[in-house]
Short mmCIF file of N, CA and C in Angstrom, two decimals:
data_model
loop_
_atom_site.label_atom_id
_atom_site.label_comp_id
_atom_site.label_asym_id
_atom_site.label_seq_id
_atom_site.Cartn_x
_atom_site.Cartn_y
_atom_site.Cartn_z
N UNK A 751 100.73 131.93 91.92
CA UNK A 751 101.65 131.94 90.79
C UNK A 751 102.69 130.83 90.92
N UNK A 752 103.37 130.88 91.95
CA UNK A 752 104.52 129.73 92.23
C UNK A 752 103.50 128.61 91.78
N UNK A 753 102.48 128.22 92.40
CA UNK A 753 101.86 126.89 92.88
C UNK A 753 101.47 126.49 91.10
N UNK A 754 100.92 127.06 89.96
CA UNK A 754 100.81 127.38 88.78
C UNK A 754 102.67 126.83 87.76
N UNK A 755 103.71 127.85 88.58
CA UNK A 755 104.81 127.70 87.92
C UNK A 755 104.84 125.84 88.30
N UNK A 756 104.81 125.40 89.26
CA UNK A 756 105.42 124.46 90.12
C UNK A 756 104.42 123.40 88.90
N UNK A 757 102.99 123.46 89.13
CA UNK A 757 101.87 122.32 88.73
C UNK A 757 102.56 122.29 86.80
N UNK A 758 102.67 123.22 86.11
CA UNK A 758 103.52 123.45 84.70
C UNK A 758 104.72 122.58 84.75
N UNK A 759 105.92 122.37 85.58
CA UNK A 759 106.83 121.96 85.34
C UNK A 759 106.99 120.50 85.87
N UNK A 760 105.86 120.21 86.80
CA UNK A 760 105.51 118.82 87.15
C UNK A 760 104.84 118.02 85.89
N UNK A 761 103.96 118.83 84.90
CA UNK A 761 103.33 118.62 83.82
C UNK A 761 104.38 118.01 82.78
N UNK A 762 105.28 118.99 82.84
CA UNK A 762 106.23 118.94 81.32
C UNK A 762 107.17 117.11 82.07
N UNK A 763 107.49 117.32 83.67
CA UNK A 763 108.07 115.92 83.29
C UNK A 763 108.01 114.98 82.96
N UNK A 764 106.22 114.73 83.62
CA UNK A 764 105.23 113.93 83.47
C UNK A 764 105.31 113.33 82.10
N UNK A 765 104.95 114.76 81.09
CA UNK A 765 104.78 114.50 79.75
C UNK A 765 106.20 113.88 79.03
N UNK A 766 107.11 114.15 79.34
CA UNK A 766 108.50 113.86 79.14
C UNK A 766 108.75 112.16 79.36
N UNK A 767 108.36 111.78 79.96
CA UNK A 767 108.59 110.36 80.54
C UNK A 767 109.55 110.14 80.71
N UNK A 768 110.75 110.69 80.74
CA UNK A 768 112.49 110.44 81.09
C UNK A 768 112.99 110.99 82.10
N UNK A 769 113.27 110.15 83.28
CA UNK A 769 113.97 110.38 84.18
C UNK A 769 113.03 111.42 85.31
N UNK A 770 111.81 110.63 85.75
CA UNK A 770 110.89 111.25 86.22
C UNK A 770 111.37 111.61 87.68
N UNK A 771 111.84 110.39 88.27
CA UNK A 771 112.37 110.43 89.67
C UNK A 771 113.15 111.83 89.92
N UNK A 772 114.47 111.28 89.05
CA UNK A 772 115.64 112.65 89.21
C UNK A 772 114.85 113.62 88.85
N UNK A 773 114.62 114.03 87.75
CA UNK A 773 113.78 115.65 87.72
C UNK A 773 112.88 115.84 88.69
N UNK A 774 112.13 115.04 89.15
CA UNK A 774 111.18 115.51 90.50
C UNK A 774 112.10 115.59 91.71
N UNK A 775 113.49 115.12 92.08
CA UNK A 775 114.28 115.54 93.14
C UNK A 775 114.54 117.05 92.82
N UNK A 776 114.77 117.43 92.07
CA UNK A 776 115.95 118.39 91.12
C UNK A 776 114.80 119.33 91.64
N UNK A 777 113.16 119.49 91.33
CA UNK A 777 112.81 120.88 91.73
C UNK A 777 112.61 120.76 93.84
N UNK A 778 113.41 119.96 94.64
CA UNK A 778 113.78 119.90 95.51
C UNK A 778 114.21 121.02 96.24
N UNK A 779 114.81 121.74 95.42
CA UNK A 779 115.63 123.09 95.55
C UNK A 779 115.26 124.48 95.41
N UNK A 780 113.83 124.20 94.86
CA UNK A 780 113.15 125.09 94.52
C UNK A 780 111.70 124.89 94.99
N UNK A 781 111.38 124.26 95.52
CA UNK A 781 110.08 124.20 95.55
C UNK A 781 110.74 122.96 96.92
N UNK A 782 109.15 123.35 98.11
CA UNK A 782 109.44 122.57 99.05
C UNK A 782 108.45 121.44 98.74
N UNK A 783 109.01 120.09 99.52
CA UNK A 783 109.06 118.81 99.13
C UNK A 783 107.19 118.65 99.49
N UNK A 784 106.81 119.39 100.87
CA UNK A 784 104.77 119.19 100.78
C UNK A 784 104.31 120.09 99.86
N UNK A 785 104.97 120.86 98.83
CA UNK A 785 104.19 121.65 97.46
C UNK A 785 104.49 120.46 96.34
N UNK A 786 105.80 119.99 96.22
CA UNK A 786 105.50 119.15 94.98
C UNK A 786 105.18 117.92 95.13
N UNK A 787 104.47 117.48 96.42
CA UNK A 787 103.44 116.09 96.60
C UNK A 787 102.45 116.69 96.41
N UNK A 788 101.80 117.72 96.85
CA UNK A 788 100.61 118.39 97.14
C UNK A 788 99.72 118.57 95.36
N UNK A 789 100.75 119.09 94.78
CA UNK A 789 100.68 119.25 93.12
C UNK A 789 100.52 117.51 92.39
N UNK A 790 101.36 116.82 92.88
CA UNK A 790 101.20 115.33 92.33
C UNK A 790 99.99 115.01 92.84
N UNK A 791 99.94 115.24 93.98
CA UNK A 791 98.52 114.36 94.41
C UNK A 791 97.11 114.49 93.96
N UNK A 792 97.31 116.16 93.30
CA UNK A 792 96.02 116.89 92.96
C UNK A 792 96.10 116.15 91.65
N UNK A 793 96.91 116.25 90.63
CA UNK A 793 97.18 116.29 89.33
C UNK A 793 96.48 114.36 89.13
N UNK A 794 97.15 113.50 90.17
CA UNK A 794 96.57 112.35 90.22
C UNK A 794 95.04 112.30 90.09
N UNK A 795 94.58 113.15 91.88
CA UNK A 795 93.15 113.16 91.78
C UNK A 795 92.19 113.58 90.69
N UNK A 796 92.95 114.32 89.75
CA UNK A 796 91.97 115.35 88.71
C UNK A 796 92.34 113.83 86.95
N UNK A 797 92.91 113.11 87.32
CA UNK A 797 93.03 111.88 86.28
C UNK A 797 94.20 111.97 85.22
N UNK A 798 95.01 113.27 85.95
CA UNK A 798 95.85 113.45 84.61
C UNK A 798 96.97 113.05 84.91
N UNK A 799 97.41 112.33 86.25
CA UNK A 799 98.51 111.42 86.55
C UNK A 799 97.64 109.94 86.38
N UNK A 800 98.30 108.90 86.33
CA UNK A 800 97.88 107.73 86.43
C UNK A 800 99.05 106.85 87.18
N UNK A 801 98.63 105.77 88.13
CA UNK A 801 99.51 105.02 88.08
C UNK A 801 100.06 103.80 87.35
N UNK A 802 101.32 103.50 86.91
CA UNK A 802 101.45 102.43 86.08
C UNK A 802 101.14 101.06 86.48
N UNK A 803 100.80 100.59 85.32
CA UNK A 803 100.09 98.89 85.62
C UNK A 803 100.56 98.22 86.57
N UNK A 804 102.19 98.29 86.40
CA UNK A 804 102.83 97.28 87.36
C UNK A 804 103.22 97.74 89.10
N UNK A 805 102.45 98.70 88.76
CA UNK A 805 102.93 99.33 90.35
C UNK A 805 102.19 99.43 91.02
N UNK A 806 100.79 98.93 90.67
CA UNK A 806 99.35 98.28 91.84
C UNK A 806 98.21 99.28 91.33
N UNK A 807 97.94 99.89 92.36
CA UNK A 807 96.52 100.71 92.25
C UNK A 807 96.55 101.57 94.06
N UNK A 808 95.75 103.03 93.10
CA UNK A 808 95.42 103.96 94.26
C UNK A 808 96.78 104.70 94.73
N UNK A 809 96.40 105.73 95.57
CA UNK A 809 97.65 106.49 96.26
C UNK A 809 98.71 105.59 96.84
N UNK A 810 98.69 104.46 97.58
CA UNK A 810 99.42 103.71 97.99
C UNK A 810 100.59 103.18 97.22
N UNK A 811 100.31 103.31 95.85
CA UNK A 811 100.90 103.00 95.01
C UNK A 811 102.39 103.64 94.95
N UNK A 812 102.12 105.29 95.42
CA UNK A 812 103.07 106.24 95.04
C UNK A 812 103.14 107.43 96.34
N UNK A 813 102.43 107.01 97.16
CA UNK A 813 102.55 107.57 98.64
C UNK A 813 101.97 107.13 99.51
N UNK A 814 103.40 107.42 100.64
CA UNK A 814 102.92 106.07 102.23
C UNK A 814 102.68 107.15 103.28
N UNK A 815 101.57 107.05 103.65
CA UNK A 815 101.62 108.20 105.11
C UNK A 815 102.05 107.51 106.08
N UNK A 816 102.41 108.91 107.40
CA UNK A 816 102.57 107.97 108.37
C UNK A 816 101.07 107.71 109.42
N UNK A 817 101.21 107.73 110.64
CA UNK A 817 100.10 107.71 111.11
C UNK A 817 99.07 109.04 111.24
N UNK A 818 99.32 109.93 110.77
CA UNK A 818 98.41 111.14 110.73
C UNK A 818 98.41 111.12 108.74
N UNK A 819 97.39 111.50 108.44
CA UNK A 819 96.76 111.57 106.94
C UNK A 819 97.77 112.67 106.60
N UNK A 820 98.72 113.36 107.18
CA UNK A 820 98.88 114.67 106.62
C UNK A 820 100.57 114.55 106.44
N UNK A 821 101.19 113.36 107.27
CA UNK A 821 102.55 112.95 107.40
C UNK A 821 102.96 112.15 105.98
N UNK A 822 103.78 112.55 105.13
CA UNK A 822 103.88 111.95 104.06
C UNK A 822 105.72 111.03 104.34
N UNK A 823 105.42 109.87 104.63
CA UNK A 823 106.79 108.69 104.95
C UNK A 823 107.41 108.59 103.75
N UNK A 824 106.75 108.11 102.95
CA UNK A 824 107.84 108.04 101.46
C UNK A 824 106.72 108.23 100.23
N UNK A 825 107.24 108.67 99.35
CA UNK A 825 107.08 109.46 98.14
C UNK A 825 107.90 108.64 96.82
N UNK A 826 107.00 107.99 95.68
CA UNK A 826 107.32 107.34 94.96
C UNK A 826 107.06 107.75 93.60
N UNK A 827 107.21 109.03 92.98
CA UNK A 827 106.88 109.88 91.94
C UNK A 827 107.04 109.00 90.48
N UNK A 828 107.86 108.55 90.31
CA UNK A 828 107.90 107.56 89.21
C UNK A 828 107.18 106.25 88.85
N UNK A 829 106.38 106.19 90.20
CA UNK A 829 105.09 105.01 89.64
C UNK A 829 103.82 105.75 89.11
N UNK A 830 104.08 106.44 88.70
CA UNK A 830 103.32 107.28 88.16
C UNK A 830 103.05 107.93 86.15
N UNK A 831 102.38 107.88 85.70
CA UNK A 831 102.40 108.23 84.38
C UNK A 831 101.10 109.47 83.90
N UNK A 832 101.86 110.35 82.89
CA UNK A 832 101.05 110.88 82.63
C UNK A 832 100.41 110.26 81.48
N UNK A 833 98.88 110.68 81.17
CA UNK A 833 97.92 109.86 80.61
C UNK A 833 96.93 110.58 79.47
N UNK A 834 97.41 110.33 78.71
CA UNK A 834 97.21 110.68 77.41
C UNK A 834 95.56 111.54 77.38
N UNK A 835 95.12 112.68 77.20
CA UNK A 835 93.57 112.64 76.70
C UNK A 835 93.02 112.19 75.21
N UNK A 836 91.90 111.44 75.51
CA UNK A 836 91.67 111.05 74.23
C UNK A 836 91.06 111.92 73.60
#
């Protein structure tokens, strides 16, 4: 249910396009920081995040691990766009 509430309100910012960064700090407080990468990352993999043109290509784009696959170094939520279905 949380993981559902959490993937919904990652949706609506997405869809929102304003002030993606700050609102993705903001559920900081509510949700811990490896659930709302965990939700971005899926939402990416499944095509309904995209990254923006100018911000390269692939996960790298918008997350740096560290040396273990599972260590997340920095987190870049706003190179990111949600992507219209046609």
């Amino acid at each position: 249910m949380v993981q559902e509430e959490l993937r919904n309100e990652i949706l609506s910012i997405y869809q929102s396009n304003d002030g993606i960064k700050e609102k993705i700090d903001g559920l900081k407080g509510t949700f811990e920081d490896g659930d709302i990468i965990g939700v971005v990352e899926q939402l990416y993999d499944e095509d309904v995040l995209v990254v923006k043109a100018d911000k390269g290509s692939g996960k790298e784009a918008f997350l740096s691990r560290g040396d273990s696959d599972s260590e997340v170094v920095t987190f870049w939520p706003e190179s990111l766009e949600y992507q219209e279905k046609a």
